[in-house]
CSV table of C-alpha atoms and ligand atoms in Angstrom, one decimal:
chain,number,residue,atom,x,y,z
A,1,MET,CA,-62.1,21.4,-5.7
A,2,GLY,CA,-62.3,18.0,-4.6
A,3,ILE,CA,-61.7,15.1,-7.2
A,4,ALA,CA,-64.7,14.2,-9.0
A,5,PHE,CA,-64.2,10.2,-9.0
A,6,GLU,CA,-63.6,7.9,-6.0
A,7,PRO,CA,-60.3,5.5,-6.9
A,8,LEU,CA,-61.2,2.4,-8.3
A,9,LEU,CA,-60.3,-0.8,-6.8
A,10,VAL,CA,-59.1,-2.7,-9.6
A,11,LYS,CA,-57.6,-1.1,-12.4
A,12,GLU,CA,-57.8,-1.9,-15.8
A,13,PRO,CA,-55.0,-0.9,-18.0
A,14,LEU,CA,-55.8,0.7,-21.5
A,15,GLN,CA,-54.6,-1.5,-23.9
A,16,ASP,CA,-54.6,-1.5,-27.9
A,17,ARG,CA,-55.3,-4.2,-30.7
A,18,PHE,CA,-51.6,-4.8,-30.9
A,19,GLY,CA,-51.1,-5.4,-27.3
A,20,ARG,CA,-49.5,-1.8,-26.4
A,21,ILE,CA,-50.5,-1.0,-22.8
A,22,LYS,CA,-50.8,2.8,-22.3
A,23,ARG,CA,-49.1,4.3,-19.3
A,24,LYS,CA,-48.4,8.1,-20.3
A,25,LEU,CA,-50.8,10.9,-21.3
A,26,ARG,CA,-50.3,13.9,-22.6
A,27,LEU,CA,-52.3,16.7,-21.3
A,28,SER,CA,-52.8,19.9,-23.3
A,29,LEU,CA,-53.6,22.7,-21.1
A,30,THR,CA,-54.1,25.2,-24.2
A,31,ASP,CA,-53.3,25.8,-27.8
A,32,ARG,CA,-52.2,29.3,-27.5
A,33,CYS,CA,-48.7,30.3,-27.5
A,34,ASN,CA,-46.5,32.9,-27.1
A,35,PHE,CA,-44.0,31.6,-29.6
A,36,ARG,CA,-44.7,31.0,-33.3
A,37,CYS,CA,-42.2,28.1,-34.0
A,38,ARG,CA,-42.3,27.4,-37.8
A,39,TYR,CA,-42.6,23.4,-37.2
A,40,CYS,CA,-45.1,23.5,-35.1
A,41,MET,CA,-48.0,26.1,-36.0
A,42,PRO,CA,-49.1,28.7,-38.5
A,43,GLU,CA,-47.8,32.1,-38.7
A,44,HIS,CA,-51.1,33.4,-38.0
A,45,PRO,CA,-52.8,30.4,-36.0
A,46,GLN,CA,-56.6,30.4,-34.9
A,47,TRP,CA,-56.8,29.8,-31.5
A,48,LEU,CA,-59.9,27.6,-30.1
A,49,PRO,CA,-62.5,29.8,-28.4
A,50,GLY,CA,-62.3,30.1,-24.7
A,51,ARG,CA,-65.7,28.4,-24.1
A,52,GLU,CA,-64.7,25.3,-26.0
A,53,LEU,CA,-61.5,24.6,-23.8
A,54,MET,CA,-61.7,22.2,-20.8
A,55,ASP,CA,-61.9,24.2,-17.3
A,56,ARG,CA,-60.0,22.5,-14.3
A,57,GLU,CA,-63.0,20.5,-13.3
A,58,GLU,CA,-63.4,18.9,-16.6
A,59,LEU,CA,-59.6,18.6,-16.9
A,60,LEU,CA,-59.8,16.8,-13.7
A,61,ARG,CA,-62.3,14.4,-14.2
A,62,LEU,CA,-61.1,13.2,-17.6
A,63,ALA,CA,-57.5,12.7,-16.2
A,64,THR,CA,-58.9,10.8,-13.4
A,65,LEU,CA,-60.7,8.5,-15.8
A,66,PHE,CA,-57.3,7.9,-17.6
A,67,VAL,CA,-55.4,7.6,-14.5
A,68,ASP,CA,-57.8,4.9,-13.0
A,69,ASN,CA,-57.3,3.0,-16.2
A,70,GLY,CA,-53.9,2.8,-15.8
A,71,ILE,CA,-52.1,5.7,-16.8
A,72,GLU,CA,-49.2,6.4,-14.5
A,73,GLU,CA,-47.3,9.6,-16.2
A,74,LEU,CA,-48.9,12.9,-17.1
A,75,ARG,CA,-47.1,15.7,-18.9
A,76,LEU,CA,-48.9,18.9,-19.5
A,77,THR,CA,-48.1,20.6,-22.5
A,78,GLY,CA,-49.7,22.8,-25.3
A,79,GLY,CA,-49.6,25.2,-26.8
A,80,GLU,CA,-47.6,27.0,-24.2
A,81,PRO,CA,-48.8,25.4,-21.1
A,82,LEU,CA,-47.6,28.3,-18.8
A,83,LEU,CA,-49.9,30.9,-20.5
A,84,ARG,CA,-52.9,29.0,-19.0
A,85,LYS,CA,-53.9,31.3,-16.2
A,86,ASP,CA,-54.6,28.7,-13.4
A,87,VAL,CA,-51.8,26.7,-14.5
A,88,VAL,CA,-50.8,26.6,-10.7
A,89,ALA,CA,-54.1,25.4,-9.9
A,90,CYS,CA,-54.3,22.7,-12.3
A,91,VAL,CA,-50.6,21.1,-11.3
A,92,ALA,CA,-52.2,21.0,-7.8
A,93,ALA,CA,-55.2,19.3,-8.6
A,94,LEU,CA,-53.9,16.9,-10.9
A,95,SER,CA,-50.8,16.2,-8.1
A,96,ARG,CA,-53.8,14.7,-6.1
A,97,LEU,CA,-54.1,11.9,-8.6
A,98,ARG,CA,-51.3,9.9,-6.8
A,99,GLU,CA,-53.8,8.7,-4.6
A,100,HIS,CA,-55.2,7.1,-7.9
A,101,GLY,CA,-51.8,5.7,-8.8
A,102,LEU,CA,-50.3,8.5,-10.6
A,103,LYS,CA,-46.4,8.3,-10.6
A,104,ARG,CA,-45.4,11.5,-12.4
A,105,LEU,CA,-46.6,14.8,-13.2
A,106,SER,CA,-44.4,16.5,-15.9
A,107,MET,CA,-44.6,19.5,-18.3
A,108,THR,CA,-43.0,20.5,-21.5
A,109,THR,CA,-42.8,24.2,-22.0
A,110,ASN,CA,-40.8,27.0,-23.7
A,111,GLY,CA,-39.3,28.2,-20.4
A,112,THR,CA,-40.3,31.8,-20.8
A,113,ARG,CA,-42.6,31.9,-17.8
A,114,LEU,CA,-40.5,29.8,-15.5
A,115,PRO,CA,-39.0,32.6,-13.8
A,116,ALA,CA,-42.4,33.9,-12.6
A,117,LEU,CA,-44.1,30.4,-11.9
A,118,LEU,CA,-41.4,27.7,-11.2
A,119,ASP,CA,-41.4,28.0,-7.3
A,120,ASP,CA,-45.2,27.9,-7.4
A,121,LEU,CA,-45.5,24.9,-9.6
A,122,ILE,CA,-42.8,22.7,-7.6
A,123,GLU,CA,-45.0,23.5,-4.4
A,124,ALA,CA,-48.1,22.4,-6.3
A,125,GLY,CA,-46.5,19.1,-7.1
A,126,LEU,CA,-44.9,19.2,-10.4
A,127,ASP,CA,-42.1,16.5,-10.7
A,128,ASP,CA,-39.9,17.4,-13.7
A,129,LEU,CA,-39.9,19.5,-17.0
A,130,ASN,CA,-38.7,19.4,-20.6
A,131,ILE,CA,-37.7,22.8,-21.9
A,132,SER,CA,-37.4,23.3,-25.7
A,133,LEU,CA,-34.2,24.9,-27.0
A,134,ASP,CA,-33.5,24.8,-30.6
A,135,ALA,CA,-30.2,26.9,-30.9
A,136,VAL,CA,-27.9,29.0,-28.5
A,137,ASP,CA,-27.4,31.3,-31.4
A,138,GLU,CA,-29.7,34.2,-31.5
A,139,GLY,CA,-30.1,34.5,-35.2
A,140,ARG,CA,-30.9,30.5,-35.4
A,141,PHE,CA,-33.2,30.9,-32.6
A,142,GLN,CA,-35.3,33.7,-33.9
A,143,ALA,CA,-35.5,32.2,-37.4
A,144,LEU,CA,-37.4,29.1,-35.8
A,145,THR,CA,-39.4,30.5,-33.1
A,146,ARG,CA,-40.1,34.0,-34.4
A,147,ARG,CA,-39.3,35.3,-30.9
A,148,PRO,CA,-35.8,36.1,-28.5
A,149,LEU,CA,-33.9,33.6,-26.8
A,150,ALA,CA,-33.1,35.3,-23.6
A,151,PRO,CA,-36.3,34.5,-21.8
A,152,VAL,CA,-36.0,30.9,-22.6
A,153,LEU,CA,-32.3,31.1,-21.3
A,154,ALA,CA,-33.4,32.6,-18.0
A,155,GLY,CA,-36.3,30.0,-17.7
A,156,ILE,CA,-33.5,27.3,-18.0
A,157,GLU,CA,-31.5,29.0,-15.4
A,158,LYS,CA,-34.5,29.2,-13.2
A,159,ALA,CA,-35.2,25.7,-13.7
A,160,ARG,CA,-31.6,24.3,-13.5
A,161,ASP,CA,-31.2,26.3,-10.2
A,162,SER,CA,-34.6,24.8,-8.5
A,163,GLY,CA,-33.0,21.4,-8.8
A,164,LEU,CA,-35.8,19.9,-10.6
A,165,PRO,CA,-34.8,17.4,-13.1
A,166,VAL,CA,-34.9,19.1,-16.3
A,167,LYS,CA,-34.2,17.9,-20.1
A,168,LEU,CA,-33.6,20.2,-23.0
A,169,ASN,CA,-35.7,19.3,-26.6
A,170,ALA,CA,-34.2,20.7,-29.8
A,171,VAL,CA,-36.0,19.8,-33.1
A,172,LEU,CA,-33.6,20.0,-35.7
A,173,ILE,CA,-34.3,21.6,-39.4
A,174,GLN,CA,-32.1,21.6,-42.2
A,175,GLY,CA,-30.9,25.0,-43.2
A,176,TYR,CA,-32.4,26.6,-40.1
A,177,ASN,CA,-30.4,25.0,-37.3
A,178,ASP,CA,-28.5,22.0,-38.4
A,179,ASP,CA,-25.5,24.1,-37.5
A,180,GLN,CA,-26.5,23.9,-33.8
A,181,ILE,CA,-25.8,20.3,-33.3
A,182,LEU,CA,-22.5,20.8,-31.7
A,183,PRO,CA,-23.1,24.1,-30.1
A,184,LEU,CA,-26.2,22.8,-28.5
A,185,THR,CA,-24.3,19.8,-27.6
A,186,HIS,CA,-21.4,21.7,-25.8
A,187,TRP,CA,-23.9,24.1,-24.1
A,188,ALA,CA,-26.0,21.3,-22.6
A,189,LYS,CA,-22.9,19.2,-21.7
A,190,ALA,CA,-21.1,22.2,-20.0
A,191,ARG,CA,-24.2,22.6,-17.6
A,192,ASP,CA,-24.8,19.2,-17.4
A,193,LEU,CA,-28.4,19.1,-18.8
A,194,PRO,CA,-29.7,16.2,-20.5
A,195,LEU,CA,-30.2,17.2,-24.5
A,196,ARG,CA,-32.5,15.1,-26.8
A,197,PHE,CA,-32.4,16.1,-30.6
A,198,ILE,CA,-35.8,15.5,-32.4
A,199,GLU,CA,-36.4,14.9,-35.9
A,200,TYR,CA,-38.8,17.0,-37.6
A,201,MET,CA,-42.0,15.6,-37.8
A,202,PRO,CA,-44.6,16.6,-40.7
A,203,LEU,CA,-47.1,17.8,-37.9
A,204,ASP,CA,-47.0,21.6,-38.9
A,205,GLU,CA,-48.9,23.6,-41.4
A,206,PRO,CA,-50.3,20.9,-43.9
A,207,GLY,CA,-47.8,21.1,-47.2
A,208,ARG,CA,-44.6,22.8,-45.3
A,209,TRP,CA,-43.0,19.9,-44.1
A,210,ARG,CA,-40.3,18.2,-46.8
A,211,GLU,CA,-38.6,15.2,-46.1
A,212,GLU,CA,-35.2,16.6,-47.1
A,213,GLN,CA,-35.6,19.2,-44.2
A,214,VAL,CA,-35.2,16.1,-41.5
A,215,VAL,CA,-32.2,16.0,-39.9
A,216,SER,CA,-31.6,12.0,-39.3
A,217,GLU,CA,-30.5,10.6,-36.3
A,218,ALA,CA,-27.5,8.9,-38.8
A,219,ARG,CA,-26.6,12.5,-39.7
A,220,ILE,CA,-26.8,13.9,-36.0
A,221,LEU,CA,-24.2,10.9,-34.8
A,222,ASP,CA,-22.1,11.5,-38.0
A,223,THR,CA,-21.6,15.1,-36.6
A,224,LEU,CA,-21.4,14.4,-33.3
A,225,ALA,CA,-18.7,11.8,-34.0
A,226,ALA,CA,-16.2,14.4,-35.2
A,227,ARG,CA,-15.8,15.9,-31.7
A,228,TYR,CA,-17.0,13.2,-29.4
A,229,ARG,CA,-16.2,9.7,-28.9
A,230,ILE,CA,-20.0,8.0,-28.9
A,231,GLU,CA,-21.3,4.8,-27.5
A,232,ALA,CA,-25.2,3.8,-28.2
A,233,ARG,CA,-27.0,2.5,-25.0
A,234,PRO,CA,-29.6,-0.1,-25.6
A,235,ARG,CA,-33.2,0.9,-27.0
A,236,GLY,CA,-36.0,0.7,-24.2
A,237,ALA,CA,-39.3,1.7,-24.7
A,238,ALA,CA,-38.9,5.5,-24.3
A,239,PRO,CA,-38.9,7.3,-27.2
A,240,ALA,CA,-35.5,8.8,-27.5
A,241,THR,CA,-32.3,6.6,-28.1
A,242,GLU,CA,-29.9,7.3,-25.7
A,243,TYR,CA,-26.1,8.0,-26.3
A,244,ARG,CA,-22.9,8.2,-23.8
A,245,LEU,CA,-20.4,10.9,-25.2
A,246,ASP,CA,-17.0,10.6,-24.0
A,247,GLU,CA,-18.4,8.5,-21.2
A,248,SER,CA,-19.3,11.5,-19.6
A,249,TYR,CA,-22.8,12.7,-20.9
A,250,THR,CA,-26.1,11.1,-22.1
A,251,LEU,CA,-27.8,12.5,-25.1
A,252,GLY,CA,-31.1,11.3,-26.8
A,253,VAL,CA,-32.3,11.5,-30.2
A,254,ILE,CA,-35.9,10.9,-30.8
A,255,SER,CA,-35.8,9.7,-34.6
A,256,THR,CA,-39.6,9.2,-35.2
A,257,VAL,CA,-39.2,9.6,-39.0
A,258,THR,CA,-36.0,7.6,-39.7
A,259,ARG,CA,-36.5,5.1,-37.1
A,260,PRO,CA,-39.9,5.1,-35.6
A,261,PHE,CA,-40.6,3.5,-32.2
A,262,CYS,CA,-44.4,3.0,-32.8
A,263,ALA,CA,-44.2,-0.9,-31.7
A,264,ASP,CA,-43.6,0.1,-27.9
A,265,CYS,CA,-45.7,3.3,-27.9
A,266,ASP,CA,-47.4,3.9,-24.6
A,267,ARG,CA,-48.9,7.3,-25.1
A,268,LEU,CA,-52.4,8.9,-25.6
A,269,ARG,CA,-52.9,12.4,-25.9
A,270,LEU,CA,-55.7,14.7,-24.5
A,271,THR,CA,-56.1,18.1,-26.3
A,272,ALA,CA,-57.3,21.2,-24.6
A,273,ASN,CA,-60.8,21.1,-26.2
A,274,GLY,CA,-61.2,17.3,-24.7
A,275,HIS,CA,-60.5,15.4,-28.0
A,276,LEU,CA,-58.6,12.0,-27.4
A,277,TYR,CA,-55.9,11.4,-29.9
A,278,THR,CA,-54.1,7.8,-29.9
A,279,CYS,CA,-51.4,9.0,-32.0
A,280,LEU,CA,-49.4,11.9,-32.8
A,281,PHE,CA,-50.1,11.1,-36.2
A,282,ALA,CA,-53.8,9.9,-36.1
A,283,ARG,CA,-56.4,11.6,-38.5
A,284,GLN,CA,-58.8,12.3,-36.2
A,285,GLY,CA,-59.2,12.6,-32.3
A,286,HIS,CA,-62.3,11.7,-30.3
A,287,ASP,CA,-64.3,14.5,-28.2
A,288,LEU,CA,-64.9,13.2,-24.5
A,289,LEU,CA,-65.6,16.7,-23.7
A,290,THR,CA,-69.2,16.9,-25.2
A,291,PRO,CA,-70.4,13.9,-23.7
A,292,LEU,CA,-69.0,14.6,-20.3
A,293,ARG,CA,-70.9,18.1,-20.6
A,294,THR,CA,-74.2,16.6,-21.5
A,295,GLY,CA,-73.8,14.5,-18.3
A,296,GLU,CA,-72.6,10.7,-19.7
A,297,SER,CA,-72.0,8.4,-16.8
A,298,GLU,CA,-68.2,7.5,-15.5
A,299,ALA,CA,-69.0,4.2,-17.3
A,300,GLN,CA,-70.1,5.3,-20.9
A,301,LEU,CA,-66.7,7.6,-20.7
A,302,ARG,CA,-64.8,4.7,-19.7
A,303,CYS,CA,-66.2,2.6,-22.5
A,304,ARG,CA,-65.5,5.4,-25.0
A,305,ILE,CA,-62.1,5.6,-24.0
A,306,GLU,CA,-61.4,1.9,-23.9
A,307,GLN,CA,-62.8,1.5,-27.5
A,308,ARG,CA,-61.0,4.6,-29.0
A,309,VAL,CA,-57.7,3.0,-27.6
A,310,TRP,CA,-58.3,-0.4,-28.7
A,311,HIS,CA,-58.7,0.9,-32.2
A,312,LYS,CA,-55.4,2.5,-32.3
A,313,ASP,CA,-53.6,2.8,-35.5
A,314,ALA,CA,-50.2,1.0,-35.8
A,315,GLY,CA,-48.6,4.5,-36.2
A,316,TYR,CA,-46.2,6.3,-38.3
A,317,ALA,CA,-44.2,3.2,-39.0
A,318,ALA,CA,-46.7,1.7,-40.9
A,319,THR,CA,-48.1,5.0,-42.9
A,320,PRO,CA,-45.1,7.1,-43.1
A,321,GLY,CA,-45.5,11.0,-44.3
A,322,PRO,CA,-47.7,14.0,-43.7
A,323,VAL,CA,-51.2,13.4,-42.1
A,324,ASP,CA,-54.1,15.7,-43.9
A,325,ARG,CA,-55.9,17.1,-41.0
A,326,PRO,CA,-56.5,20.7,-40.0
A,327,ILE,CA,-54.9,20.3,-36.3
A,328,THR,CA,-51.2,21.2,-36.1
A,329,MET,CA,-48.5,20.2,-33.4
A,330,HIS,CA,-49.7,23.4,-31.1
A,331,GLY,CA,-53.3,22.1,-31.1
A,332,MET,CA,-52.2,18.6,-30.6
A,333,GLY,CA,-50.1,18.9,-27.6
A,334,GLY,CA,-46.5,17.7,-28.6
B,1,SAM,N1,-44.7,25.2,-26.0
B,1,SAM,C1,-44.0,24.0,-25.5
B,1,SAM,C2,-42.6,23.7,-25.9
B,1,SAM,O1,-42.3,24.3,-26.8
B,1,SAM,O2,-41.8,22.9,-25.2
B,1,SAM,C3,-44.9,22.8,-25.1
B,1,SAM,C4,-45.5,22.3,-26.7
B,1,SAM,S1,-44.5,21.9,-27.9
B,1,SAM,C5,-45.8,21.4,-29.1
B,1,SAM,C6,-44.1,20.1,-27.6
B,1,SAM,C7,-42.8,19.9,-28.2
B,1,SAM,O3,-43.0,19.5,-29.7
B,1,SAM,C8,-41.8,20.9,-28.1
B,1,SAM,O4,-40.6,20.3,-27.8
B,1,SAM,C9,-41.4,21.2,-29.9
B,1,SAM,O5,-40.3,21.4,-30.1
B,1,SAM,C10,-42.1,19.7,-30.3
B,1,SAM,N2,-42.4,19.8,-31.9
B,1,SAM,C11,-43.3,20.8,-32.4
B,1,SAM,N3,-43.5,20.6,-33.6
B,1,SAM,C12,-42.7,19.7,-33.9
B,1,SAM,C13,-42.7,19.1,-35.4
B,1,SAM,N4,-43.0,19.1,-36.4
B,1,SAM,N5,-41.7,18.0,-35.0
B,1,SAM,C14,-40.8,17.5,-33.9
B,1,SAM,N6,-41.2,18.1,-32.9
B,1,SAM,C15,-42.2,18.9,-32.8
B,2,SF4,FE1,-45.4,27.3,-29.0
B,2,SF4,FE2,-44.2,25.1,-28.2
B,2,SF4,FE3,-45.3,25.3,-30.5
B,2,SF4,FE4,-43.1,26.7,-30.2
B,2,SF4,S1,-43.0,24.6,-30.0
B,2,SF4,S2,-44.7,27.4,-31.2
B,2,SF4,S3,-43.2,27.2,-28.1
B,2,SF4,S4,-46.3,25.2,-28.8
């Protein structure tokens, strides 16, 4: 499959009205998932009909527009991106956007299909992986994800053996896995795998999230301090604040709820049905797929994207709390 658009000679970075330049796009390959994480989706989710999802050509055309407007890093997500049948071909096609200025092609996954697919994904051009691991205790893991732990551990092992850079992500929820802070840290540190704890965000089924279930960055650090010497690193533009433990291991905390990083946000999101969300907490997305399918020109699509990005809201820091909208995290592409 050829790349649809020629590279632009002059790149206009996408910028919002607060002066935040966009460099990263999260691209959802599917809203489907083989897990049922309770912080992410309803127990009985309604999947998008197949005909509403972007096919590979459409995905590539929209991704090209973003990269030609200054996006340098693409992260493939979902749902579970590895459930998409043509995921390897998607990675290969998107990897060719390096000719347009793409610097990094990453993926966030639950890891279960890595043993089958990772070699081909690396061959196709994948640069790095984030794998979700919320507990190293089987009972805790299943209570959160409603699925067994072993396939995820096998996926992590496969990724580690491959030599590809890997990070682990753990969402903490009070009463479910808050007792996993030290076990997860010991486990990841012993394997020298970077770990990031993520505060539970109000992005699941409406009405489910409660503030008291958030395990805050402060609480995570208190727990770690009982066992490790902790030194904070200066906070950069990345969402995670990094901490050195015993001067030998770096761990991150993504504290969207208690210390939002919206002022530096350089991200955009495109759902599997081609809707642009300028913020995780945006009330609405903007449909780019319908105009693409009805033949809108590249210049018109570019204009839509620029306008939408310009009007991006200040973010969670300005309007904290749950957002009233039908789409949950698995549909948004976390
Ligand atoms: N299925 C893949 C996975 O689980 O890694 C990719 C999609 S998942 C939506 C992306 C990330 O969002 C995961 O690390 C997941 O833990 C995180 N996530 C989902 N719901 C969340 C929530 N309500 N609060 C914080 N993080 C959440
Ligand atoms: Fe699936 Fe990932 Fe959501 Fe869990 S967090 S339900 S693995 S999309």
